[in-house]
Short mmCIF file of C-alpha atoms in Angstrom, two decimals:
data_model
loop_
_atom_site.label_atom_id
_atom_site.label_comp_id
_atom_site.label_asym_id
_atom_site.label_seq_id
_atom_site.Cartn_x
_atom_site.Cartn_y
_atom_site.Cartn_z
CA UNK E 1 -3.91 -3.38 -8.96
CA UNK E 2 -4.80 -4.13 -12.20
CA UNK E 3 -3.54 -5.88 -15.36
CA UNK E 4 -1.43 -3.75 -17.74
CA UNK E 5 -0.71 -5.24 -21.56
CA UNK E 6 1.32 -3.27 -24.06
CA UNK E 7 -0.70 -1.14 -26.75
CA UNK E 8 1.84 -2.40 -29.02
CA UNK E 9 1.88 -6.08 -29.24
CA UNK E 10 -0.64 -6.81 -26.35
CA UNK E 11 2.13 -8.51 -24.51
CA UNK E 12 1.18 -8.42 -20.20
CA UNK E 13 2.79 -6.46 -18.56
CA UNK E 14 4.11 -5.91 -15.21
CA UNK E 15 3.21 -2.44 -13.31
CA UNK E 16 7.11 -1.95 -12.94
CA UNK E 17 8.27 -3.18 -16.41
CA UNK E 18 10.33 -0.61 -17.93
CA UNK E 19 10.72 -2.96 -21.74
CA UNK E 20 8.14 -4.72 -23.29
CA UNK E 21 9.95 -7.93 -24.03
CA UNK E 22 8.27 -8.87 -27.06
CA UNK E 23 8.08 -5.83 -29.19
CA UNK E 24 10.76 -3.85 -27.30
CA UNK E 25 9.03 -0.37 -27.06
CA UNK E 26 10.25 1.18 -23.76
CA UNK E 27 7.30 1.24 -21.08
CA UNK E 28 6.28 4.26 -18.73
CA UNK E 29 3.20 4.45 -16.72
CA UNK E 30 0.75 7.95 -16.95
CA UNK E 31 -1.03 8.24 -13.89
CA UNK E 32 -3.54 10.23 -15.01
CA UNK E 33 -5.33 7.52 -17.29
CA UNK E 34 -4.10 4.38 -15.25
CA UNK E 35 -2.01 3.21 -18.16
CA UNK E 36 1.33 1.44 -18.99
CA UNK E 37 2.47 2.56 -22.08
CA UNK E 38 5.07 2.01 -24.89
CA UNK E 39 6.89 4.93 -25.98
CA UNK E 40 8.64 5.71 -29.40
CA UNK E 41 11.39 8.81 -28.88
CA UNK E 42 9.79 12.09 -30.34
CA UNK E 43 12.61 15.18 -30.08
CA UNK E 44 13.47 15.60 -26.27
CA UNK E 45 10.10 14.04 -25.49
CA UNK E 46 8.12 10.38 -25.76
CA UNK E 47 5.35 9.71 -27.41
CA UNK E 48 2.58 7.21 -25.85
CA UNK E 49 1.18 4.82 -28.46
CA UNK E 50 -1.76 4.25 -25.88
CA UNK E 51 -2.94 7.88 -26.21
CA UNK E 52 -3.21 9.51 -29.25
CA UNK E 53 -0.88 12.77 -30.01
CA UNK E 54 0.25 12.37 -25.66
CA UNK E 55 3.58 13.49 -25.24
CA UNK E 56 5.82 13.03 -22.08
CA UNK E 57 8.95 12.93 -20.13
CA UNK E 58 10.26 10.22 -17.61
CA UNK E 59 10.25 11.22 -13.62
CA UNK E 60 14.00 12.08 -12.57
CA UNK E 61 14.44 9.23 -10.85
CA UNK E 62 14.56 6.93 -14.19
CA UNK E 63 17.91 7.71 -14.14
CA UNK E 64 18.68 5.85 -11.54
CA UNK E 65 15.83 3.07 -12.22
CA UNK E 66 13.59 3.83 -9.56
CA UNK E 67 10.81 5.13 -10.85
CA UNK E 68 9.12 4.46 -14.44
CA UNK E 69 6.10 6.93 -14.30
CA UNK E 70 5.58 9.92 -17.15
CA UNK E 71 5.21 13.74 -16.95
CA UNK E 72 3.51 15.27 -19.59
CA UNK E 73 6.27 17.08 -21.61
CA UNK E 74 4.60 20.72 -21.16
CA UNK E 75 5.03 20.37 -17.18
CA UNK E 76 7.40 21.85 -16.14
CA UNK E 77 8.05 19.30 -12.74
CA UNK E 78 10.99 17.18 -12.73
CA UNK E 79 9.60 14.19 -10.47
CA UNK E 80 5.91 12.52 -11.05
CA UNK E 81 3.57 12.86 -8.62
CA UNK E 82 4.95 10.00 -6.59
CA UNK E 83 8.22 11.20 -6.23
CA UNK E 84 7.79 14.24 -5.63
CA UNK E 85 6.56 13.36 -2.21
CA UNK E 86 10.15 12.49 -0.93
CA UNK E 87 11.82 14.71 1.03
CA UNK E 88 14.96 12.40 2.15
CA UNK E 89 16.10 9.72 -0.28
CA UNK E 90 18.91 7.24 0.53
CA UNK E 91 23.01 7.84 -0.84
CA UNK E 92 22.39 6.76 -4.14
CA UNK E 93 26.39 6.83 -4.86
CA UNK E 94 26.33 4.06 -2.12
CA UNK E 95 25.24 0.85 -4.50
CA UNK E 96 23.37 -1.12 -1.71
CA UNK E 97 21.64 1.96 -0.64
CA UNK E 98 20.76 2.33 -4.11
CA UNK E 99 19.45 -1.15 -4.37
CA UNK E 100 17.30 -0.95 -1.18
CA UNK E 101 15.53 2.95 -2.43
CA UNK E 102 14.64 1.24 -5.67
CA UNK E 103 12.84 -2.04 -3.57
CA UNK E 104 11.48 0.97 -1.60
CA UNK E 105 9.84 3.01 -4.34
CA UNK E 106 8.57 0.13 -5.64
CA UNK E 107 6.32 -0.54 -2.58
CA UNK E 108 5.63 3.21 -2.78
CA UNK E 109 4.22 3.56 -6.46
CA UNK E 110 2.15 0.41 -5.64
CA UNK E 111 0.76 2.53 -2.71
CA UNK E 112 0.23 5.72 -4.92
CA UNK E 113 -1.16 4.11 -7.49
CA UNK E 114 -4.00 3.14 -5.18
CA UNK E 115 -4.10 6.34 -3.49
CA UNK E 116 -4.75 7.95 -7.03
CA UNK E 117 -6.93 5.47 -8.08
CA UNK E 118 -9.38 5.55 -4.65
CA UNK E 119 -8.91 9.50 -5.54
CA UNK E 120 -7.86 10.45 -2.00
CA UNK E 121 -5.63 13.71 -1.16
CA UNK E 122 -2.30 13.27 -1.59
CA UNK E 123 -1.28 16.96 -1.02
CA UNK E 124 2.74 17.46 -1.59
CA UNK E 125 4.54 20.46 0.23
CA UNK E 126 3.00 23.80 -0.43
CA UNK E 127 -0.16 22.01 -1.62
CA UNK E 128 -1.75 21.93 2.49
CA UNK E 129 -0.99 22.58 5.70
CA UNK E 130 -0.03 18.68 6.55
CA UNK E 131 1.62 17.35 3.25
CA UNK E 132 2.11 13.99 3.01
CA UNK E 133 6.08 13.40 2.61
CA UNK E 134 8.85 10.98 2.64
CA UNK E 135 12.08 10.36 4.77
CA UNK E 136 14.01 7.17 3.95
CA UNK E 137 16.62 6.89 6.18
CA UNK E 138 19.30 4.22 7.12
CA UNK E 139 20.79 3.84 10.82
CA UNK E 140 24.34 5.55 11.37
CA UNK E 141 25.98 2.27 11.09
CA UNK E 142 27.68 2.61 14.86
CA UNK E 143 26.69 -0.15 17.04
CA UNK E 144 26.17 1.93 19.69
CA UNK E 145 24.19 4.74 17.22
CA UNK E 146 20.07 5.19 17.65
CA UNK E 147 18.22 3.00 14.92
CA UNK E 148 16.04 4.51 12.33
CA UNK E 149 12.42 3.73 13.28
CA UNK E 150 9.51 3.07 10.68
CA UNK E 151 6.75 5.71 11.28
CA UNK E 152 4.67 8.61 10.98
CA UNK E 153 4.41 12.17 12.64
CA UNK E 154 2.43 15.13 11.07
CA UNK E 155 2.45 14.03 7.51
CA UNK E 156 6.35 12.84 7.28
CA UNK E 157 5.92 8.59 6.81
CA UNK E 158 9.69 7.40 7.75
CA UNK E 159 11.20 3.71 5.96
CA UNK E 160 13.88 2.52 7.84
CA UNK E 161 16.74 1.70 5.03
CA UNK E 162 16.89 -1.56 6.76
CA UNK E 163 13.13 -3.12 5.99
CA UNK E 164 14.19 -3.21 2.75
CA UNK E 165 16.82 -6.01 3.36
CA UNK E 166 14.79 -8.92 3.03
CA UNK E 167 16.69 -11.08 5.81
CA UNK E 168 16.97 -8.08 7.88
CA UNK E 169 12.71 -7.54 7.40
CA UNK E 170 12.53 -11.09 8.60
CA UNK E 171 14.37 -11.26 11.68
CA UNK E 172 12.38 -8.41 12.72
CA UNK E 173 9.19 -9.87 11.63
CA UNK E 174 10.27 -13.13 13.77
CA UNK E 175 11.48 -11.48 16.98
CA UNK E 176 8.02 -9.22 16.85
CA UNK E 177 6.04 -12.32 16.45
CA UNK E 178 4.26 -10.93 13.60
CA UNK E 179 2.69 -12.61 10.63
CA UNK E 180 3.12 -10.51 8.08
CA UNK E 181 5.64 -7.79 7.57
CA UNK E 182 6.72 -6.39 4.21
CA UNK E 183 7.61 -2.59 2.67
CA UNK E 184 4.15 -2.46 1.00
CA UNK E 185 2.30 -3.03 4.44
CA UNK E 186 4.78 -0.33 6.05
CA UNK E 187 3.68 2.11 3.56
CA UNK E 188 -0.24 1.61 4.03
CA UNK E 189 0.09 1.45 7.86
CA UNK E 190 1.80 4.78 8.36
CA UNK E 191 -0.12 6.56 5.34
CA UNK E 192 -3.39 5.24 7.54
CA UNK E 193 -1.87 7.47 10.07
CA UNK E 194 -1.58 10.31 7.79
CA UNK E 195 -5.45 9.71 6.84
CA UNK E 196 -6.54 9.99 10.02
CA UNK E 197 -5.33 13.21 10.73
CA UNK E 198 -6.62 13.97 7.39
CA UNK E 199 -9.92 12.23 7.18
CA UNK E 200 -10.86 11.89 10.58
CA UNK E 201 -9.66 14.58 13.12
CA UNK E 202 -9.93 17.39 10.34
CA UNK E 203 -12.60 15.69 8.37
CA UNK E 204 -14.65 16.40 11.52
CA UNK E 205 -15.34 12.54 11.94
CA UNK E 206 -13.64 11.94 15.63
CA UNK E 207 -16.76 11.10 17.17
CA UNK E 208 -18.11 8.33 14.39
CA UNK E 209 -14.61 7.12 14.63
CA UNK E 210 -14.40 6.90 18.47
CA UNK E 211 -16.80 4.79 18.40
CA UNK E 212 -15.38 2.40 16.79
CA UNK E 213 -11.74 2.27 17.31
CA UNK E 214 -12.26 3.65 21.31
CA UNK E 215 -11.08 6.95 22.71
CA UNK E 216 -7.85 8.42 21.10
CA UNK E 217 -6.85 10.52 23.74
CA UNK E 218 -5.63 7.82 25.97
CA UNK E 219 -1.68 8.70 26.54
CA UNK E 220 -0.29 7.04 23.67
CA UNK E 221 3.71 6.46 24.96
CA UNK E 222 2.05 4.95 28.29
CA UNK E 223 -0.13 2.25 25.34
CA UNK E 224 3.17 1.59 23.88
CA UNK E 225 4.78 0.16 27.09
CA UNK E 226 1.97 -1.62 28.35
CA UNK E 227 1.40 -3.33 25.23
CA UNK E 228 5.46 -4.30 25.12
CA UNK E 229 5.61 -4.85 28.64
CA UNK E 230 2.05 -6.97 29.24
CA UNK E 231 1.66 -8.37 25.65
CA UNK E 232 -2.01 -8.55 24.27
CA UNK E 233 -5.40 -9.84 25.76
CA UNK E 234 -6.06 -13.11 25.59
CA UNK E 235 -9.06 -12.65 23.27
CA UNK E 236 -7.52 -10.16 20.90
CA UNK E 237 -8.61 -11.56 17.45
CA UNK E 238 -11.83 -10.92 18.88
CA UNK E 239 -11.94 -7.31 18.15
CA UNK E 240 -8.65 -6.47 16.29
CA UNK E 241 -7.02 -7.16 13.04
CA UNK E 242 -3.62 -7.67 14.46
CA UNK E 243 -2.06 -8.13 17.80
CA UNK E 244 -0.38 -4.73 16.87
CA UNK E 245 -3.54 -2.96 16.76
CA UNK E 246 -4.51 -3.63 20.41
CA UNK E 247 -1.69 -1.30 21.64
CA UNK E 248 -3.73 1.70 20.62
CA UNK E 249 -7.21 3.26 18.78
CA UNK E 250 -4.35 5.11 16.71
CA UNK E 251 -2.70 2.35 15.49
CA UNK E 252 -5.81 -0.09 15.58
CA UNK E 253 -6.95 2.50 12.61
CA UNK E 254 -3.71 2.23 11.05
CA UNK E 255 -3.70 -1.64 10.51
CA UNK E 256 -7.53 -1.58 9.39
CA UNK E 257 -6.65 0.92 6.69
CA UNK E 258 -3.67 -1.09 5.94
CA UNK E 259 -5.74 -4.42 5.52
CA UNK E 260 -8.73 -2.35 3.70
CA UNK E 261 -6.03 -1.31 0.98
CA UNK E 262 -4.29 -4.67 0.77
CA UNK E 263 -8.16 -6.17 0.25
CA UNK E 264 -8.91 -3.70 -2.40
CA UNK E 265 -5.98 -3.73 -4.15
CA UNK E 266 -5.67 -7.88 -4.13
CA UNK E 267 -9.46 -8.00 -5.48
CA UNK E 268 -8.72 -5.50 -7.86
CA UNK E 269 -5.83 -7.96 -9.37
CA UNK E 270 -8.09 -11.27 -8.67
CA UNK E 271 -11.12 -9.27 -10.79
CA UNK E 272 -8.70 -8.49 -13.38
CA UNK E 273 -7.47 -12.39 -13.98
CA UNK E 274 -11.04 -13.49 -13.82
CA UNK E 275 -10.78 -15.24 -10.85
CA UNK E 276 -13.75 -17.31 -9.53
CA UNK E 277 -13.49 -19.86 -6.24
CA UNK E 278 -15.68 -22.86 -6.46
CA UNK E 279 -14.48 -25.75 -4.45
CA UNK E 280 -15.72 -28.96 -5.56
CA UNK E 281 -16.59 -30.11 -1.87
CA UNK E 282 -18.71 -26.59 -1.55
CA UNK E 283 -22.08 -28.41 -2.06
CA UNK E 284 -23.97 -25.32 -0.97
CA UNK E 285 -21.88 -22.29 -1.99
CA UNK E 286 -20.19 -21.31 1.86
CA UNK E 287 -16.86 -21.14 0.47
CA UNK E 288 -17.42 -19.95 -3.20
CA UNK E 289 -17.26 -16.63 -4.64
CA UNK E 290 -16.76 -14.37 -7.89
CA UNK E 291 -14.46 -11.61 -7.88
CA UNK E 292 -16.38 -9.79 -10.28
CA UNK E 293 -17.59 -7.29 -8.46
CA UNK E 294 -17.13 -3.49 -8.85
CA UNK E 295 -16.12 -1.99 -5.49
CA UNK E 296 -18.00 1.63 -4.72
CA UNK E 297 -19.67 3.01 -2.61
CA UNK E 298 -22.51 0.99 -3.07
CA UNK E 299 -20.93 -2.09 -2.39
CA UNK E 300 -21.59 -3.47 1.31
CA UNK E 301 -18.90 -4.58 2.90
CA UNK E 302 -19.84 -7.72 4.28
CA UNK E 303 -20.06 -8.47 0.35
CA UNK E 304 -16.87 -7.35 -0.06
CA UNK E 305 -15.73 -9.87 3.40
CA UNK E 306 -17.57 -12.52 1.68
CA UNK E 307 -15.96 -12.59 -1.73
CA UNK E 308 -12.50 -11.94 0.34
CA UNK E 309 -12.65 -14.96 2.52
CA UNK E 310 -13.13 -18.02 -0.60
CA UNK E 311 -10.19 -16.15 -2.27
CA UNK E 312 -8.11 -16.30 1.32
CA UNK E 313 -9.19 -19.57 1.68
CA UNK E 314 -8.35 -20.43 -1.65
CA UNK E 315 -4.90 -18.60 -1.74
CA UNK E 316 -3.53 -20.38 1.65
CA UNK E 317 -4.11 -23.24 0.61
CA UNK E 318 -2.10 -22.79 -2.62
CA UNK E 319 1.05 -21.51 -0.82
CA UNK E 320 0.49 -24.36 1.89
CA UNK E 321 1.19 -26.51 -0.88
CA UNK E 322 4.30 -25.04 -1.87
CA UNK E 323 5.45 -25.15 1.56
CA UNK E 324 5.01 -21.12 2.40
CA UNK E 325 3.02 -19.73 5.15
CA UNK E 326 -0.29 -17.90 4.95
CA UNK E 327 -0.94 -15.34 2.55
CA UNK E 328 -3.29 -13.41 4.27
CA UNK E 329 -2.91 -15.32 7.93
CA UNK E 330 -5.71 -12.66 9.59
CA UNK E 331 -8.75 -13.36 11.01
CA UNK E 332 -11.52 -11.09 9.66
CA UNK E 333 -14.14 -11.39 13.05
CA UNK E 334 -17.13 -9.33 13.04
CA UNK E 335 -16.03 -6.80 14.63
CA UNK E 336 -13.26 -6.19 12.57
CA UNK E 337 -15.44 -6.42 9.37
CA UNK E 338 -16.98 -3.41 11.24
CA UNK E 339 -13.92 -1.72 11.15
CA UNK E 340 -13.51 -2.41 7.46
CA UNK E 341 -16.86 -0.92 6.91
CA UNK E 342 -15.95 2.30 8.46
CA UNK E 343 -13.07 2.61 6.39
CA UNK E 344 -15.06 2.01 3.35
CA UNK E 345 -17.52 4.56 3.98
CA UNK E 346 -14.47 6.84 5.23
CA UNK E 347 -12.85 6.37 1.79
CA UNK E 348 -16.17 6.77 -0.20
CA UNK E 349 -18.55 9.01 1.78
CA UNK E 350 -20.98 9.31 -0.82
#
């Protein structure tokens, strides 16, 4: 993610504002340039003072505040090309409901707008024959009733409702033992499903990939209850990301694309603020790094790993001192870094 400021007054900006709070222009992002612009009302239409004569209209979903992306005024869509990826949203006339799909497409336009920006498919329906959609879904409410489950199957990524109560998230995150757990990690886990089928098993790249996630034909349902039923290997961090990842080469994938886009996007941000790590008890320059590094397909990914880790290392230690866990509380083993590099060259294959 990068920094936004507004073309009016220069004020930063958030990626969600809707207001500039100095000048007071209303905001709305245009995903086709990457900008955040203020608008001034022109007839039924707004007009960007980032982009000379560039006229648009607000996604549908401003109406209900969960969404603040632009159409241009001459297309003839009524959602943006983030929402118009959902194919169940939430009762809106319920207001929690309401409150938890606008946490939710928050996580999601922070996914899209790295999707878009790492220029990957993002087909919607009638565009392919898998198009990536949305069902956000919350549980009947009978105690008895099934639970909505978080997950992916042939292009439709399901939210639980639920995940985007924060004390709800939590007591799931505790009673799975995992580290880390939030909407914006749901999103990139199940849309590294998606890729896969996408990328890998029609991008005619099973057998590069097989060889280094391991063979995904093994019986998936029978992984799932060994991995509940016998926990993890002893020397998981070894080889995986996440103790999550060792149930399966399917969902091993899943959590290394997940932790590929939560690197790029974080170093994206840290570039943007001009953030350097140079610890004064780094004598020799192990733990220090510049983030000012443009990330292509050029870029190695151990030099990627190695401006990553001083900024981890850096970032811990800063929420340790406010009493918060980890930030990033992985382990990044050479192995894994592996795995990172396959995604890289999977997301830029020239």
């Amino acid at each position: 993610m990068k920094l936004f400021k507004c073309p009016c007054c220069s004020q930063p900006l958030y990626f969600e504002n809707t207001r500039c709070e100095r000048c007071g222009h209303r905001l709305g992002y245009i995903p086709r340039s990457g900008v955040l612009s203020a608008l001034e009302p022109e007839g039924d239409a707004w007009r960007s003072l980032a982009e000379e004569g560039g006229l648009y209209r607000f996604c549908q979903n401003a109406e209900h505040d969960a969404c603040n992306w632009l159409i241009p005024a001459d297309d003839p869509a009524t959602l943006c090309i983030a929402c118009r990826h959902n194919r169940t949203i939430p009762d809106i006339q319920d207001p929690r409901a309401l409150t938890a799909w606008r946490k939710i497409e928050a996580a999601k336009h922070r996914l899209f707008y790295t999707l878009t920006g790492l220029d990957l498919p993002i087909p919607a329906v009638g565009e392919a024959a898998e198009p990536l959609v949305f069902d956000f879904l919350a549980d009947t409410g009978a105690s008895n009733g099934p639970k909505v489950m978080t997950g992916h199957d042939n292009g439709v990524v399901t939210i639980a409702l639920a995940e985007a109560d924060d004390a709800e998230r939590e007591t799931r995150r505790s009673a799975m033992g995992e580290p880390y757990r939030t909407l914006l990690g749901h999103f990139r886990h199940e849309v590294g499903h998606y890729y896969w089928d996408v990328l890998v098993r029609d991008g005619g790249r099973l057998d590069a990939c097989r060889a280094v996630f391991g063979d995904d034909t093994l019986d998936y349902q029978q992984s799932l209850k060994t991995h509940y039923e016998q926990g993890v290997p002893a020397n998981w961090q070894e080889h995986y990301i996440s103790a999550y990842a060792t149930t399966h080469p399917w969902e091993d994938f899943a959590e290394t694309w997940a932790h590929y886009l939560h690197i790029m996007d974080t170093l994206e941000m840290a570039r943007a603020f001009g953030i350097e790590v140079h610890p004064r008890i780094d004598a020799k320059g192990e733990i220090s790094a510049s983030t000012d590094l443009d990330i292509d397909a050029g870029t190695d990914i151990h030099r990627i790993v190695d401006t990553w880790i001083p900024l981890c290392f850096a970032l811990n230690s800063v929420n340790r001192c406010l009493g918060q866990s980890d930030l990033y509380p992985f382990v990044l083993s050479p192995a894994v870094i592996d795995k990172l590099g396959f995604m890289h060259r999977l997301v830029h294959p020239a």
